[in-house]
JSON list of C-alpha atoms in Angstrom, two decimals:
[
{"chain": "A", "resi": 1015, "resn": "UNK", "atom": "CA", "xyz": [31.01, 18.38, 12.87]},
{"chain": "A", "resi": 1016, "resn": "UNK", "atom": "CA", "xyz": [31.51, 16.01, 15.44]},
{"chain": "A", "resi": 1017, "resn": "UNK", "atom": "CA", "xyz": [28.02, 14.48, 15.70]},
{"chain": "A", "resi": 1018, "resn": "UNK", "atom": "CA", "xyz": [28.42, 13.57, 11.75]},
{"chain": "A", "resi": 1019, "resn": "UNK", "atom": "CA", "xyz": [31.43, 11.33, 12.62]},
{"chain": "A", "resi": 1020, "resn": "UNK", "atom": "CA", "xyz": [30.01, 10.17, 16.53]},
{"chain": "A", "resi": 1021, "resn": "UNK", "atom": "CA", "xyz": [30.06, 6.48, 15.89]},
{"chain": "A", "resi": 1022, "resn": "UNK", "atom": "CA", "xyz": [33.20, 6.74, 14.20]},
{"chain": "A", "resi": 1023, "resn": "UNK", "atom": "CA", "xyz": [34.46, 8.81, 17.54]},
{"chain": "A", "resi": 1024, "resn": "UNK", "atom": "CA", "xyz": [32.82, 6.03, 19.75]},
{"chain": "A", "resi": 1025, "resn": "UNK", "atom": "CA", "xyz": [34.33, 3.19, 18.17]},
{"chain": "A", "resi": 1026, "resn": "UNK", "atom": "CA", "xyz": [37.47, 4.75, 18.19]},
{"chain": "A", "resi": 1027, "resn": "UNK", "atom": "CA", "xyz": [37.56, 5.30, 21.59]},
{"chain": "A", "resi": 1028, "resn": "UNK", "atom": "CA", "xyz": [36.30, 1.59, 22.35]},
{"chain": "A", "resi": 1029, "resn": "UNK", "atom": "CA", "xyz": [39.05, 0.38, 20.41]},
{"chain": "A", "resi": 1030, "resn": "UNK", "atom": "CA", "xyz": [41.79, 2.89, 22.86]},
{"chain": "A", "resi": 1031, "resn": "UNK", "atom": "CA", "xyz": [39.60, 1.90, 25.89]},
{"chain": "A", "resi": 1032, "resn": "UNK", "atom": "CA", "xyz": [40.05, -1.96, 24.55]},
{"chain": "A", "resi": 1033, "resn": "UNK", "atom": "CA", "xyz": [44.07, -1.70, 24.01]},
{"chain": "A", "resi": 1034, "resn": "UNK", "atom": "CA", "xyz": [44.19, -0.15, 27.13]},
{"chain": "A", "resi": 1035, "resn": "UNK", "atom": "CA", "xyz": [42.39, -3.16, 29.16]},
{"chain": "A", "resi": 1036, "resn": "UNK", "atom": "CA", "xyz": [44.61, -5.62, 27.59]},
{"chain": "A", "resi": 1037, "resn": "UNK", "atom": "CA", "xyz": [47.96, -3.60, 28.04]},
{"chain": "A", "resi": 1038, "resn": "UNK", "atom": "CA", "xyz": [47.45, -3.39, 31.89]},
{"chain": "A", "resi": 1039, "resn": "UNK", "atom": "CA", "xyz": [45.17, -6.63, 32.41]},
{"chain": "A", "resi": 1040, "resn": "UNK", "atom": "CA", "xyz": [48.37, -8.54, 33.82]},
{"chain": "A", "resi": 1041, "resn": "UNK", "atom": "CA", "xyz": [48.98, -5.16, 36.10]},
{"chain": "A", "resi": 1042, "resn": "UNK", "atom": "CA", "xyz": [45.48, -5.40, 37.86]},
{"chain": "A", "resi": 1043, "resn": "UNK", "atom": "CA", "xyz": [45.22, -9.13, 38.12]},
{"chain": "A", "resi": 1044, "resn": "UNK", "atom": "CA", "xyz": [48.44, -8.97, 40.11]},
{"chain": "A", "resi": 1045, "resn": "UNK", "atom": "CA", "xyz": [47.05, -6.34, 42.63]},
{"chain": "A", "resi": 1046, "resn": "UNK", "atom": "CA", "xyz": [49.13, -3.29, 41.25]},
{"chain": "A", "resi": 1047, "resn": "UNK", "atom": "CA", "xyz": [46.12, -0.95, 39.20]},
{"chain": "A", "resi": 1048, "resn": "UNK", "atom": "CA", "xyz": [42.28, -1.40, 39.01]},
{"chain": "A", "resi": 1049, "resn": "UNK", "atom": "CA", "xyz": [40.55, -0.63, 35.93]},
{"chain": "A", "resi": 1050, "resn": "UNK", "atom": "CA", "xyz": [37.09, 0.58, 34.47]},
{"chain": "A", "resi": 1051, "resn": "UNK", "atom": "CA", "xyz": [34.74, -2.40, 34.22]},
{"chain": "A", "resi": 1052, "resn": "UNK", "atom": "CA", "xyz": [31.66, -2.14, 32.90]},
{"chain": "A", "resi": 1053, "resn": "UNK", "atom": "CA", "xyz": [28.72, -4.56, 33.73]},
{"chain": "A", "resi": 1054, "resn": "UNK", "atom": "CA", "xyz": [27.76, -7.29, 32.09]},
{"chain": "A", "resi": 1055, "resn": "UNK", "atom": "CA", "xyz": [25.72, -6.27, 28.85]},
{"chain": "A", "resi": 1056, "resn": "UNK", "atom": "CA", "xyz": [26.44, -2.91, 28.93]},
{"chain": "A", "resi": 1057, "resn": "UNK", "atom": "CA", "xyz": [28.56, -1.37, 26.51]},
{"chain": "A", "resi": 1058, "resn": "UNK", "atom": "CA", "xyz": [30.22, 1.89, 27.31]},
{"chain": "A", "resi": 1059, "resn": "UNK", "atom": "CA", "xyz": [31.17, 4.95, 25.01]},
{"chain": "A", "resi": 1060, "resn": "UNK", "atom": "CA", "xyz": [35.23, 4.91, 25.59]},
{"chain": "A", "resi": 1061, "resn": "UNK", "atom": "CA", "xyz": [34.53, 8.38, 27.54]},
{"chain": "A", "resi": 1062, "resn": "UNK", "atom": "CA", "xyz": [37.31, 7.75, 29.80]},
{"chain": "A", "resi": 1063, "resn": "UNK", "atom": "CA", "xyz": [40.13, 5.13, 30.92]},
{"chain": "A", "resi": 1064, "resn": "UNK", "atom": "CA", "xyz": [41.72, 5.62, 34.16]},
{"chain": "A", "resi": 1065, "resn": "UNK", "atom": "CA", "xyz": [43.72, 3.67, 36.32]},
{"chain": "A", "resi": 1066, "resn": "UNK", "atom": "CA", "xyz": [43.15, 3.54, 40.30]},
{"chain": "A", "resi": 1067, "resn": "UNK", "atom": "CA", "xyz": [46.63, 3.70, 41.73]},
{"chain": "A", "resi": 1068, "resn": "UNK", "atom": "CA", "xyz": [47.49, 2.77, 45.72]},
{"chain": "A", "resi": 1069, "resn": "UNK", "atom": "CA", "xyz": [47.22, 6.20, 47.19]},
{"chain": "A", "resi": 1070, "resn": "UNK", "atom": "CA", "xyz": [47.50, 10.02, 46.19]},
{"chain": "A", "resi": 1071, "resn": "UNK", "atom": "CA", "xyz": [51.91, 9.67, 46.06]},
{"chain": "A", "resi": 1072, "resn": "UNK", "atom": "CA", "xyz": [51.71, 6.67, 43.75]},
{"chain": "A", "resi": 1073, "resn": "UNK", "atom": "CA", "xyz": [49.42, 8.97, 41.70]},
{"chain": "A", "resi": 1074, "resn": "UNK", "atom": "CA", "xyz": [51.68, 11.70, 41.88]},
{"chain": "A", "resi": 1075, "resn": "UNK", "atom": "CA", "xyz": [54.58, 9.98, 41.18]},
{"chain": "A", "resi": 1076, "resn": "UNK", "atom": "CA", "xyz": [53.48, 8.40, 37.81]},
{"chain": "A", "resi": 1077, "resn": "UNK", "atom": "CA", "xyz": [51.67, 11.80, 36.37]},
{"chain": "A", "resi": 1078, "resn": "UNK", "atom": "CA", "xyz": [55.21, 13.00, 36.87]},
{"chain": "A", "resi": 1079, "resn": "UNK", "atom": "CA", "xyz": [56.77, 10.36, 34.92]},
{"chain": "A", "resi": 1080, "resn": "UNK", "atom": "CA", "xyz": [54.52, 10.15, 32.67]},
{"chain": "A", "resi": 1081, "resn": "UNK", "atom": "CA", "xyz": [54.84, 14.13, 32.16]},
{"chain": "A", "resi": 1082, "resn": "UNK", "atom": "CA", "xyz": [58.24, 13.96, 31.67]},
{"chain": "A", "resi": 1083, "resn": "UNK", "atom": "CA", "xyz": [57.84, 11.45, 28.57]},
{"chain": "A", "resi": 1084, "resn": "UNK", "atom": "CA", "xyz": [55.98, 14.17, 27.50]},
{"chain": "A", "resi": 1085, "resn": "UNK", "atom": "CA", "xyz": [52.01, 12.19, 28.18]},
{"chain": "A", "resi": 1086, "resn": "UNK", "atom": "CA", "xyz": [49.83, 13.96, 29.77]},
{"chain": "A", "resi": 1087, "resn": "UNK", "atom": "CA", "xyz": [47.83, 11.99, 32.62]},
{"chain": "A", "resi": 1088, "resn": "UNK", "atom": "CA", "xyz": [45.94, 14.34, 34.65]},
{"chain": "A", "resi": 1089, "resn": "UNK", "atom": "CA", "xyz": [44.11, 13.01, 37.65]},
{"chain": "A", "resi": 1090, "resn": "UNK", "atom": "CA", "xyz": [40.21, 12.88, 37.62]},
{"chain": "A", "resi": 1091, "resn": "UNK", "atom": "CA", "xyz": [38.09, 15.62, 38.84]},
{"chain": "A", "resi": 1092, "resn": "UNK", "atom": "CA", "xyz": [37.53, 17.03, 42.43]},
{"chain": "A", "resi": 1093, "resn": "UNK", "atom": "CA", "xyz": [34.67, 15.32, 44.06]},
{"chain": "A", "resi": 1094, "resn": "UNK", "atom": "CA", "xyz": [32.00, 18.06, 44.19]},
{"chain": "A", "resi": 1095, "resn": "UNK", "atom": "CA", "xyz": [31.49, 18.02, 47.82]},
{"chain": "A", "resi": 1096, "resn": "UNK", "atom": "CA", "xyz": [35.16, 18.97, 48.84]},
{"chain": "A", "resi": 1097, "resn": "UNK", "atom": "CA", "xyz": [35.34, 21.49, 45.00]},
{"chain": "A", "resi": 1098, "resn": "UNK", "atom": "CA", "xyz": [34.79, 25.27, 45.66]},
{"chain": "A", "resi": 1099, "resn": "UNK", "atom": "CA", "xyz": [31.25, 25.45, 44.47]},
{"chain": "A", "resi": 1100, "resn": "UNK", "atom": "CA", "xyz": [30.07, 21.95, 46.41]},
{"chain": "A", "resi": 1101, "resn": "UNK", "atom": "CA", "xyz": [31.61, 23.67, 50.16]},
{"chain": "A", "resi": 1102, "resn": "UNK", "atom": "CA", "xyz": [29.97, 27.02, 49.39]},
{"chain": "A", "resi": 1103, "resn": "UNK", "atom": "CA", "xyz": [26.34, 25.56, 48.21]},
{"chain": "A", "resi": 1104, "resn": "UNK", "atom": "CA", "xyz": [26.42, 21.56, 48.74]},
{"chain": "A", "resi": 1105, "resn": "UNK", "atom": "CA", "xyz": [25.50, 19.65, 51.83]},
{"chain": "A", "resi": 1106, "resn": "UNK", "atom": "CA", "xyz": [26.69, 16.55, 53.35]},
{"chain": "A", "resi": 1107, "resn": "UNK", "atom": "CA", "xyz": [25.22, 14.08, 56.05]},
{"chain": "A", "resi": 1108, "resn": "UNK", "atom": "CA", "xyz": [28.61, 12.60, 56.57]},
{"chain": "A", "resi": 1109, "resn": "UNK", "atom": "CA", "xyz": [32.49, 12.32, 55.30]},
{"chain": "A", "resi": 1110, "resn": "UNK", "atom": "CA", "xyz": [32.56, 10.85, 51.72]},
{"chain": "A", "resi": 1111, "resn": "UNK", "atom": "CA", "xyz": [35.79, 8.53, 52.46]},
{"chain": "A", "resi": 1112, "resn": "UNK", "atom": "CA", "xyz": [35.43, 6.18, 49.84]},
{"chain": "A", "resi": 1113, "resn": "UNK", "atom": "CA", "xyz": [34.82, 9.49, 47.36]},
{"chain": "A", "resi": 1114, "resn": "UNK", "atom": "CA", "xyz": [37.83, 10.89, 48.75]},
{"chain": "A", "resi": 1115, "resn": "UNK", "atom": "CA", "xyz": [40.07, 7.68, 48.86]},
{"chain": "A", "resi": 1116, "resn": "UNK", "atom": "CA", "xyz": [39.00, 7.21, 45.11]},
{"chain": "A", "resi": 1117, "resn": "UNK", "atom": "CA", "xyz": [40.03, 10.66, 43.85]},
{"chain": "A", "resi": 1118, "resn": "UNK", "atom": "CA", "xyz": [42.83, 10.74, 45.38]},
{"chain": "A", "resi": 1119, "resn": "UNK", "atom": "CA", "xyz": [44.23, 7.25, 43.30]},
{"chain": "A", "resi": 1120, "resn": "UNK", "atom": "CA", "xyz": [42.56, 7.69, 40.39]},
{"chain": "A", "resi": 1121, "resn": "UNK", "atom": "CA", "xyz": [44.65, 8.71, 36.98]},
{"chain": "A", "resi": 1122, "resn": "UNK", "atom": "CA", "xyz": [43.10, 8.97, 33.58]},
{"chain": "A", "resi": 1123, "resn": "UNK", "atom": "CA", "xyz": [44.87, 8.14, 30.40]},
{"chain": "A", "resi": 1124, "resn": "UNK", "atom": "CA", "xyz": [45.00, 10.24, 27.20]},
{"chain": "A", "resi": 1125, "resn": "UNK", "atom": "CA", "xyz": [41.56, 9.14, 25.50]},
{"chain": "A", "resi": 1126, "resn": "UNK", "atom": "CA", "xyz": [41.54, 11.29, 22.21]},
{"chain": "A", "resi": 1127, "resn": "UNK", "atom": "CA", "xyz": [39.83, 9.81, 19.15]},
{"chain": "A", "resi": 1128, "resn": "UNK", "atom": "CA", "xyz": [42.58, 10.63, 16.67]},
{"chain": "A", "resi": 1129, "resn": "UNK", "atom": "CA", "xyz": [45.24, 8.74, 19.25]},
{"chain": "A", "resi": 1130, "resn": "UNK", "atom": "CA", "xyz": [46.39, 5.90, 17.04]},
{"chain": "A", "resi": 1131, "resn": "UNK", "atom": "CA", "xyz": [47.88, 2.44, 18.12]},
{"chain": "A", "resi": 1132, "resn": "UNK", "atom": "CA", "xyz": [51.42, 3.06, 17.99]},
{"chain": "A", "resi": 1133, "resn": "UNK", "atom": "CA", "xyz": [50.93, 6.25, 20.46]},
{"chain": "A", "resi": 1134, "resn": "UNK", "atom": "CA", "xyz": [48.34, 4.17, 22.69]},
{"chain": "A", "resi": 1135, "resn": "UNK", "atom": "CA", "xyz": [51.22, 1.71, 22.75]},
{"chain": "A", "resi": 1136, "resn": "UNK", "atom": "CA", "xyz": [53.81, 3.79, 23.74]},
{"chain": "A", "resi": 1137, "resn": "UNK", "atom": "CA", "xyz": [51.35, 5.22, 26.48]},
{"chain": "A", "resi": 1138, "resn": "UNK", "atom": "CA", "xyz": [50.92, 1.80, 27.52]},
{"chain": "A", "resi": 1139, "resn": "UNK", "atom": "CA", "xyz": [54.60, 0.71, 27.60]},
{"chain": "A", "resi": 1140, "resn": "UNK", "atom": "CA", "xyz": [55.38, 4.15, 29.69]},
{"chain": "A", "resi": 1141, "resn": "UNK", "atom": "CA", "xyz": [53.20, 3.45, 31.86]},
{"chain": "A", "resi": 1142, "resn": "UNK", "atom": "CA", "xyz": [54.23, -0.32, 32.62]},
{"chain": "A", "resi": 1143, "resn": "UNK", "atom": "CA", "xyz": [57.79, 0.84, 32.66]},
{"chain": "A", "resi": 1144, "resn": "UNK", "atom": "CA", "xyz": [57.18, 3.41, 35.61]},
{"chain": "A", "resi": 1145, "resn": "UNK", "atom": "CA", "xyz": [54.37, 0.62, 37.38]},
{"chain": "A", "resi": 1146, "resn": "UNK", "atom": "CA", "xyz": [56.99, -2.33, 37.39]},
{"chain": "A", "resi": 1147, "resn": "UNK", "atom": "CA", "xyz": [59.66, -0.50, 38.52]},
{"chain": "A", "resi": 1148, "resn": "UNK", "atom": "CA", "xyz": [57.72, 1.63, 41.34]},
{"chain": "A", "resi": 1149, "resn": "UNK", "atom": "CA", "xyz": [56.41, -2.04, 42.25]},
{"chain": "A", "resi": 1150, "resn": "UNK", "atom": "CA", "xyz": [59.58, -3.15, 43.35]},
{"chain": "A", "resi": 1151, "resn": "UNK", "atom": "CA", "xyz": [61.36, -2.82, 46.72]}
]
């Protein structure tokens, strides 16, 4: 079913991944989240939107908030090297740091086809609420 409606799914989600750029392009300018970026001429498929926080408490701190108004904002996924399977059977030459450092700040934002504009909005004003306040001080 869902490969009959895929380029309505990808446009949809480019549209969410778009609204989402704008709503925290003020946010990364001034230093407080980093975005997704793709390169120049290349056009993504709205898989994901995250937002790089400054370290693994700031990450913490806004899944919980954003929890609480009932959005859910899981962190990304556990860098294979350091995830069950990747110790047991992967190898290594060195630490990953910047793999590490990267997983442990990055959030990802509800990225659901059917999410319309009002609720992308709302996830976008939560979100600035909880980033401007944890900004200050």
């Amino acid at each position: 079913g869902q490969l009959d409606e895929a380029n309505a799914i990808r446009a949809r989600r480019l549209a969410i991944f778009d609204r989402y750029a704008a709503g925290f392009a003020d946010l990364e300018a001034a230093g407080r989240v980093r975005m997704p970026h793709a390169p120049d001429g290349v056009v993504g498929n709205g898989h994901m939107f995250y937002l790089l926080l400054r370290d693994v408490e700031d990450r913490d701190a806004f899944i919980t908030h954003m929890r609480a108004a009932g959005i859910v904002t899981p962190f990304h996924y556990v860098p294979l090297h350091s995830a069950p399977a990747g110790l047991r059977y992967g190898r290594t030459d060195s630490t990953l740091p910047v793999t590490d450092d990267v997983s442990a700040r990055l959030v990802r934002l509800p990225m659901f086809w059917s999410l319309d504009d009002a609720g992308v909005d709302q996830i976008i004003h939560t979100a600035r609420d909880w980033l401007a306040r944890s900004n200050q001080g």
